[in-house]
């Protein structure tokens, strides 16, 4: 029999970006709120402090800030003929752990989606007709538009403290910004950060080729900054330890630097760590949730936390898992196309070119996670899908980050992997290489999905979630298109040596190398309950007091890093809860 | 001389270096050519980095935490070929990589503490599905080393550590290329060994390898300095300062 806690108005599952946003916004309405966090508590001091955090082995390689797969993981297969095997050791994606979640260890790239990406299906049909959408492609429109979300993107960017330069300010295209982006009602909260040498070379080559370079939108403070919650950030010193690390100097945008200390001062908010939520409990009528049951690590027992409102704000994979084990939404069945929970799991399609310049010094350790110059000349709204034979796009970026030698030692092809030749190679090439990355879309397909695994369980006896995912030709063609455009640009920079890395036809998903922690979909937004798990306010169609945050809401992935979109959606959702749901709790659609 | 030899470790913003002070620094590479060629551990131990540190115990006297005698002999011999001493920069032995590997295998990496290790296991699954052996990294070393030594004895007439350097290189190449028949449970041994060797070469010295930060000095990585506020726009100028470690050593 589970212990029962005192009832709360709101229970928040997972205290990362979106849980912190839900907490601080709903706390303003005087609600009694508790957040439950699976991992440990963590703050800038003492957890991220200098010099202890500057430890590539511990955090960069042994991944000590990440979810422990011994505690929670998924199984993976590429198709239904393969037996899914557990993701035993972290590789391809790195869900976070503890207070702050993935928001503590991200790179800080904070993009908005393109307006066209939020109505992708209509955009494709209007311009090229339905025939170019492959039969197994399950793309759709988001049930909310860019114009509706714009104020919430702006709000998130102000809270998170984003540095950049608007390319489209209320419809006015400004030189030096991204001319292809959706409109912004205001410029970035902070100006862009300075350019490193690789970024400058890329910038100049792009100008010479007629492209439109602009500074990457960075969740990295370029100046001293105070956000709307009174949280203070200090300018980044390019220490180079962003991705996989907590920021030691209050420069990287994170729940810690921008929300949590303000939130912890609210008397009606509390949080409990080492509390892993096992399931959402349902009322007998099946229309609402009554709270959540969690495992209290310290007491080693299950606890029931009753609440009137349940916010699922854990990582995308965990949100979907909780919904599958709790019976929120009908599980998706790829054979019939019916069911919704687990549908439209998507990822990211990336590639890039490394260039070696023996006489250039790039100081690769001088950088930050969102460093660099970008172009969107090959973005989703710049490509003729009919002509090119694929649907999708990518942004490109060049700028030093993660220049730490265990993980970042690009060497020209043909350099031995060990022995005297390797040692000679690292002495010769470390610091003399730069790269351009292509960060591209991954669309939704009928046979890329999430369900419960029949063979493996977690320590609580719950089935692991099973990921069925592989690359599709459409996205591989997109990637090959990027290769064909990037090679001439890279050549124009006259490197001594260059090498090209883009997945091509026949490539299969490999869980070993790190790719991105941009796992999306599985509890997607939709116009109708037949198409998705949540409505346009991220409210569960079948359990009206359950709201779900995060990238699991994405109908298909965009070409960008997900944080800007999921941050905007979180503010959009919280506003709907505050203005529409609390006065009259009911299905909002 | 560097303008601030007494830089405080705990004030990262103190790393400011005026542009005018950059030229005229001795090339670290030429320094290493002089000191590291052909060498002896002791030569490196007396470099600037170790001024205040006591000389470490020799690798022969090092008290092991995980590896047994045969395993230690193998790891010493294998890492010495994976990152040899000859040429510029330290080798794995000078960097004390075997100490790093021994300690890692004795710790939570060796026991796969953070990984999902529940069965059923299919060690023969597609390599693209990642770690599927039931063995932990420490167990992989424990089972793979005797198997590889047996192969070396059969093929070359002695265990790996007893072979000539050129034979060792041939044997490692065979291992790398999958030409040494190993059980699927240990099929990734070479890539694990190589990854651990490079980790030990480049990790902070507190983990037992990268002795004296000489691997960082060799490639020009400044370690835990982590303060480069004035550097992003110093385009195409090589960062001149040597590394610091987490415990405050300088080199």
PDB file of C-alpha atoms in Angstrom, chain A residues 50-58 61-64 67-73 76-78 82-90 193-197 200 221-223 235-241 248-249 359-363 365-367 403-406 409 416-432 455-459 464 508-512, chain B residues 7 9-13 29 81-91 94 100 104 108-109 112-122 125-133 168-170 172-173 176 188 190 194-196 198-204 206-207 215-216 218-239 244-247:
ATOM      1  CA  UNK A  50      35.112  25.880 -11.032  1.00  0.00           C
ATOM      2  CA  UNK A  51      37.432  24.039 -11.422  1.00  0.00           C
ATOM      3  CA  UNK A  52      35.681  20.742 -10.651  1.00  0.00           C
ATOM      4  CA  UNK A  53      33.289  21.082 -13.568  1.00  0.00           C
ATOM      5  CA  UNK A  54      36.166  21.457 -16.065  1.00  0.00           C
ATOM      6  CA  UNK A  55      36.564  17.695 -16.210  1.00  0.00           C
ATOM      7  CA  UNK A  56      36.195  16.153 -19.629  1.00  0.00           C
ATOM      8  CA  UNK A  57      36.510  12.575 -18.424  1.00  0.00           C
ATOM      9  CA  UNK A  58      33.862  12.784 -15.718  1.00  0.00           C
ATOM     10  CA  UNK A  61      33.023  10.985 -21.423  1.00  0.00           C
ATOM     11  CA  UNK A  62      31.577   9.206 -18.367  1.00  0.00           C
ATOM     12  CA  UNK A  63      28.503  11.484 -18.652  1.00  0.00           C
ATOM     13  CA  UNK A  64      27.919  11.915 -14.942  1.00  0.00           C
ATOM     14  CA  UNK A  67      20.264   9.855 -16.915  1.00  0.00           C
ATOM     15  CA  UNK A  68      21.605   6.614 -15.513  1.00  0.00           C
ATOM     16  CA  UNK A  69      20.449   3.899 -17.848  1.00  0.00           C
ATOM     17  CA  UNK A  70      20.618   1.450 -14.933  1.00  0.00           C
ATOM     18  CA  UNK A  71      17.699   3.458 -13.569  1.00  0.00           C
ATOM     19  CA  UNK A  72      15.791   4.081 -16.774  1.00  0.00           C
ATOM     20  CA  UNK A  73      16.288   3.360 -20.460  1.00  0.00           C
ATOM     21  CA  UNK A  76      15.916   0.100 -29.715  1.00  0.00           C
ATOM     22  CA  UNK A  77      15.330  -1.692 -32.999  1.00  0.00           C
ATOM     23  CA  UNK A  78      15.487  -0.348 -36.543  1.00  0.00           C
ATOM     24  CA  UNK A  82      14.750  -6.936 -35.471  1.00  0.00           C
ATOM     25  CA  UNK A  83      14.576  -7.764 -31.752  1.00  0.00           C
ATOM     26  CA  UNK A  84      14.843  -4.526 -29.817  1.00  0.00           C
ATOM     27  CA  UNK A  85      17.792  -4.463 -27.440  1.00  0.00           C
ATOM     28  CA  UNK A  86      18.309  -2.152 -24.493  1.00  0.00           C
ATOM     29  CA  UNK A  87      20.132   1.127 -24.885  1.00  0.00           C
ATOM     30  CA  UNK A  88      22.576  -0.049 -22.227  1.00  0.00           C
ATOM     31  CA  UNK A  89      25.332   2.527 -22.527  1.00  0.00           C
ATOM     32  CA  UNK A  90      24.734   6.163 -23.466  1.00  0.00           C
ATOM     33  CA  UNK A 193      28.585  37.106 -29.097  1.00  0.00           C
ATOM     34  CA  UNK A 194      31.914  37.752 -30.846  1.00  0.00           C
ATOM     35  CA  UNK A 195      33.061  35.580 -33.766  1.00  0.00           C
ATOM     36  CA  UNK A 196      35.861  33.081 -33.452  1.00  0.00           C
ATOM     37  CA  UNK A 197      38.310  32.552 -36.329  1.00  0.00           C
ATOM     38  CA  UNK A 200      34.814  34.377 -39.384  1.00  0.00           C
ATOM     39  CA  UNK A 221      24.906  35.615 -22.239  1.00  0.00           C
ATOM     40  CA  UNK A 222      26.912  38.125 -24.250  1.00  0.00           C
ATOM     41  CA  UNK A 223      26.509  40.835 -21.588  1.00  0.00           C
ATOM     42  CA  UNK A 235      28.799  37.383 -19.867  1.00  0.00           C
ATOM     43  CA  UNK A 236      30.289  34.165 -21.205  1.00  0.00           C
ATOM     44  CA  UNK A 237      34.070  33.824 -21.121  1.00  0.00           C
ATOM     45  CA  UNK A 238      34.251  31.196 -23.867  1.00  0.00           C
ATOM     46  CA  UNK A 239      35.492  28.545 -21.436  1.00  0.00           C
ATOM     47  CA  UNK A 240      34.349  25.902 -23.908  1.00  0.00           C
ATOM     48  CA  UNK A 241      32.574  23.634 -21.405  1.00  0.00           C
ATOM     49  CA  UNK A 248      30.193  27.443 -13.775  1.00  0.00           C
ATOM     50  CA  UNK A 249      29.805  31.141 -14.350  1.00  0.00           C
ATOM     51  CA  UNK A 359      48.856  27.248 -40.894  1.00  0.00           C
ATOM     52  CA  UNK A 360      45.722  28.421 -39.086  1.00  0.00           C
ATOM     53  CA  UNK A 361      45.239  28.479 -35.328  1.00  0.00           C
ATOM     54  CA  UNK A 362      41.659  27.897 -34.280  1.00  0.00           C
ATOM     55  CA  UNK A 363      42.156  27.429 -30.517  1.00  0.00           C
ATOM     56  CA  UNK A 365      38.946  25.144 -26.669  1.00  0.00           C
ATOM     57  CA  UNK A 366      37.940  28.822 -26.949  1.00  0.00           C
ATOM     58  CA  UNK A 367      34.235  28.640 -27.622  1.00  0.00           C
ATOM     59  CA  UNK A 403      37.328  21.520 -28.253  1.00  0.00           C
ATOM     60  CA  UNK A 404      38.395  19.006 -25.620  1.00  0.00           C
ATOM     61  CA  UNK A 405      40.865  16.409 -26.792  1.00  0.00           C
ATOM     62  CA  UNK A 406      39.379  13.081 -25.695  1.00  0.00           C
ATOM     63  CA  UNK A 409      40.390  15.193 -32.225  1.00  0.00           C
ATOM     64  CA  UNK A 416      46.338   5.897 -38.228  1.00  0.00           C
ATOM     65  CA  UNK A 417      43.999   5.411 -35.256  1.00  0.00           C
ATOM     66  CA  UNK A 418      46.965   4.525 -33.029  1.00  0.00           C
ATOM     67  CA  UNK A 419      50.725   4.199 -32.956  1.00  0.00           C
ATOM     68  CA  UNK A 420      53.413   6.636 -33.989  1.00  0.00           C
ATOM     69  CA  UNK A 421      51.326   7.926 -36.897  1.00  0.00           C
ATOM     70  CA  UNK A 422      48.442   8.833 -34.615  1.00  0.00           C
ATOM     71  CA  UNK A 423      50.705  10.591 -32.156  1.00  0.00           C
ATOM     72  CA  UNK A 424      52.351  12.548 -34.933  1.00  0.00           C
ATOM     73  CA  UNK A 425      48.888  13.381 -36.289  1.00  0.00           C
ATOM     74  CA  UNK A 426      47.505  14.818 -33.064  1.00  0.00           C
ATOM     75  CA  UNK A 427      50.555  17.025 -32.609  1.00  0.00           C
ATOM     76  CA  UNK A 428      50.253  18.248 -36.143  1.00  0.00           C
ATOM     77  CA  UNK A 429      46.500  18.789 -36.411  1.00  0.00           C
ATOM     78  CA  UNK A 430      45.024  19.621 -33.025  1.00  0.00           C
ATOM     79  CA  UNK A 431      43.997  23.254 -33.213  1.00  0.00           C
ATOM     80  CA  UNK A 432      44.282  23.370 -37.001  1.00  0.00           C
ATOM     81  CA  UNK A 455      11.015  -8.472 -23.059  1.00  0.00           C
ATOM     82  CA  UNK A 456      12.714  -5.962 -20.803  1.00  0.00           C
ATOM     83  CA  UNK A 457      11.634  -4.250 -17.595  1.00  0.00           C
ATOM     84  CA  UNK A 458      12.970  -1.548 -15.307  1.00  0.00           C
ATOM     85  CA  UNK A 459      13.805  -1.993 -11.616  1.00  0.00           C
ATOM     86  CA  UNK A 464      10.846  -0.515 -20.861  1.00  0.00           C
ATOM     87  CA  UNK A 508      20.868   2.677 -40.706  1.00  0.00           C
ATOM     88  CA  UNK A 509      20.432   4.147 -37.273  1.00  0.00           C
ATOM     89  CA  UNK A 510      23.437   3.456 -35.042  1.00  0.00           C
ATOM     90  CA  UNK A 511      22.961   4.048 -31.305  1.00  0.00           C
ATOM     91  CA  UNK A 512      26.688   4.324 -30.559  1.00  0.00           C
TER      92      UNK A 512
ATOM     93  CA  UNK B   7      48.106  32.893 -11.620  1.00  0.00           C
ATOM     94  CA  UNK B   9      43.597  28.897 -10.010  1.00  0.00           C
ATOM     95  CA  UNK B  10      40.358  29.977  -8.466  1.00  0.00           C
ATOM     96  CA  UNK B  11      40.041  33.216 -10.313  1.00  0.00           C
ATOM     97  CA  UNK B  12      39.527  32.186 -13.896  1.00  0.00           C
ATOM     98  CA  UNK B  13      38.954  35.720 -15.062  1.00  0.00           C
ATOM     99  CA  UNK B  29      56.988  21.634 -29.528  1.00  0.00           C
ATOM    100  CA  UNK B  81      52.381   0.407 -28.794  1.00  0.00           C
ATOM    101  CA  UNK B  82      49.071   2.257 -29.075  1.00  0.00           C
ATOM    102  CA  UNK B  83      50.816   5.501 -28.078  1.00  0.00           C
ATOM    103  CA  UNK B  84      54.535   4.815 -28.414  1.00  0.00           C
ATOM    104  CA  UNK B  85      57.274   6.810 -26.723  1.00  0.00           C
ATOM    105  CA  UNK B  86      59.237   7.581 -29.859  1.00  0.00           C
ATOM    106  CA  UNK B  87      58.753  10.898 -31.640  1.00  0.00           C
ATOM    107  CA  UNK B  88      57.360  14.160 -30.316  1.00  0.00           C
ATOM    108  CA  UNK B  89      55.124  14.128 -27.275  1.00  0.00           C
ATOM    109  CA  UNK B  90      54.860  11.634 -24.450  1.00  0.00           C
ATOM    110  CA  UNK B  91      53.929   8.021 -25.004  1.00  0.00           C
ATOM    111  CA  UNK B  94      55.368   8.427 -19.884  1.00  0.00           C
ATOM    112  CA  UNK B 100      44.607   5.341 -15.405  1.00  0.00           C
ATOM    113  CA  UNK B 104      39.076   3.112 -14.156  1.00  0.00           C
ATOM    114  CA  UNK B 108      32.304   2.577 -11.465  1.00  0.00           C
ATOM    115  CA  UNK B 109      33.298   2.583 -15.139  1.00  0.00           C
ATOM    116  CA  UNK B 112      29.296  -0.520 -15.602  1.00  0.00           C
ATOM    117  CA  UNK B 113      27.616   1.043 -12.585  1.00  0.00           C
ATOM    118  CA  UNK B 114      25.522   3.501 -14.615  1.00  0.00           C
ATOM    119  CA  UNK B 115      24.551   1.124 -17.435  1.00  0.00           C
ATOM    120  CA  UNK B 116      21.521  -1.073 -17.951  1.00  0.00           C
ATOM    121  CA  UNK B 117      22.941  -4.593 -17.616  1.00  0.00           C
ATOM    122  CA  UNK B 118      19.796  -6.721 -17.221  1.00  0.00           C
ATOM    123  CA  UNK B 119      19.285  -9.722 -19.486  1.00  0.00           C
ATOM    124  CA  UNK B 120      18.512 -11.246 -21.830  1.00  0.00           C
ATOM    125  CA  UNK B 121      21.751 -10.430 -23.621  1.00  0.00           C
ATOM    126  CA  UNK B 122      22.521 -10.935 -27.271  1.00  0.00           C
ATOM    127  CA  UNK B 125      23.464  -8.373 -32.008  1.00  0.00           C
ATOM    128  CA  UNK B 126      24.274  -5.835 -34.687  1.00  0.00           C
ATOM    129  CA  UNK B 127      27.139  -3.649 -33.453  1.00  0.00           C
ATOM    130  CA  UNK B 128      24.929  -0.648 -34.278  1.00  0.00           C
ATOM    131  CA  UNK B 129      22.713  -1.582 -31.321  1.00  0.00           C
ATOM    132  CA  UNK B 130      25.596  -0.753 -29.006  1.00  0.00           C
ATOM    133  CA  UNK B 131      26.869  -2.485 -25.870  1.00  0.00           C
ATOM    134  CA  UNK B 132      25.071  -5.852 -25.704  1.00  0.00           C
ATOM    135  CA  UNK B 133      27.605  -8.108 -24.011  1.00  0.00           C
ATOM    136  CA  UNK B 168      53.074  -6.509 -31.188  1.00  0.00           C
ATOM    137  CA  UNK B 169      52.007  -4.015 -33.817  1.00  0.00           C
ATOM    138  CA  UNK B 170      51.034  -6.860 -36.133  1.00  0.00           C
ATOM    139  CA  UNK B 172      47.248  -5.337 -32.448  1.00  0.00           C
ATOM    140  CA  UNK B 173      46.435  -4.745 -36.091  1.00  0.00           C
ATOM    141  CA  UNK B 176      41.733  -4.232 -34.565  1.00  0.00           C
ATOM    142  CA  UNK B 188      34.860  -4.927 -28.895  1.00  0.00           C
ATOM    143  CA  UNK B 190      40.291  -3.482 -29.081  1.00  0.00           C
ATOM    144  CA  UNK B 194      42.082   2.081 -27.510  1.00  0.00           C
ATOM    145  CA  UNK B 195      39.387   4.434 -26.186  1.00  0.00           C
ATOM    146  CA  UNK B 196      40.557   3.933 -22.588  1.00  0.00           C
ATOM    147  CA  UNK B 198      43.319   7.856 -25.251  1.00  0.00           C
ATOM    148  CA  UNK B 199      41.164   8.811 -22.269  1.00  0.00           C
ATOM    149  CA  UNK B 200      44.094   8.167 -19.966  1.00  0.00           C
ATOM    150  CA  UNK B 201      46.371  10.163 -22.231  1.00  0.00           C
ATOM    151  CA  UNK B 202      44.137  13.252 -22.250  1.00  0.00           C
ATOM    152  CA  UNK B 203      42.107  13.184 -19.008  1.00  0.00           C
ATOM    153  CA  UNK B 204      42.938  15.418 -16.071  1.00  0.00           C
ATOM    154  CA  UNK B 206      43.979  13.359 -11.114  1.00  0.00           C
ATOM    155  CA  UNK B 207      42.797  10.166 -12.785  1.00  0.00           C
ATOM    156  CA  UNK B 215      49.887  15.280 -23.374  1.00  0.00           C
ATOM    157  CA  UNK B 216      48.111  18.617 -23.118  1.00  0.00           C
ATOM    158  CA  UNK B 218      52.181  18.464 -26.581  1.00  0.00           C
ATOM    159  CA  UNK B 219      48.990  19.348 -28.460  1.00  0.00           C
ATOM    160  CA  UNK B 220      48.475  22.812 -26.955  1.00  0.00           C
ATOM    161  CA  UNK B 221      45.328  22.186 -24.881  1.00  0.00           C
ATOM    162  CA  UNK B 222      45.219  24.442 -21.798  1.00  0.00           C
ATOM    163  CA  UNK B 223      43.379  21.990 -19.548  1.00  0.00           C
ATOM    164  CA  UNK B 224      41.205  23.546 -16.871  1.00  0.00           C
ATOM    165  CA  UNK B 225      42.033  27.204 -17.614  1.00  0.00           C
ATOM    166  CA  UNK B 226      38.494  27.692 -18.905  1.00  0.00           C
ATOM    167  CA  UNK B 227      38.670  31.484 -19.147  1.00  0.00           C
ATOM    168  CA  UNK B 228      39.156  33.003 -22.574  1.00  0.00           C
ATOM    169  CA  UNK B 229      37.090  36.179 -22.484  1.00  0.00           C
ATOM    170  CA  UNK B 230      39.497  38.173 -24.671  1.00  0.00           C
ATOM    171  CA  UNK B 231      40.329  35.347 -27.062  1.00  0.00           C
ATOM    172  CA  UNK B 232      37.413  34.830 -29.475  1.00  0.00           C
ATOM    173  CA  UNK B 233      38.434  37.747 -31.627  1.00  0.00           C
ATOM    174  CA  UNK B 234      42.191  37.159 -31.480  1.00  0.00           C
ATOM    175  CA  UNK B 235      41.935  35.506 -34.833  1.00  0.00           C
ATOM    176  CA  UNK B 236      44.489  32.998 -35.964  1.00  0.00           C
ATOM    177  CA  UNK B 237      46.809  33.575 -33.014  1.00  0.00           C
ATOM    178  CA  UNK B 238      47.938  30.514 -31.136  1.00  0.00           C
ATOM    179  CA  UNK B 239      46.921  30.597 -27.473  1.00  0.00           C
ATOM    180  CA  UNK B 244      46.593  23.940 -15.591  1.00  0.00           C
ATOM    181  CA  UNK B 245      44.983  20.937 -13.945  1.00  0.00           C
ATOM    182  CA  UNK B 246      41.960  20.738 -11.686  1.00  0.00           C
ATOM    183  CA  UNK B 247      44.204  20.367  -8.648  1.00  0.00           C
TER     184      UNK B 247
END
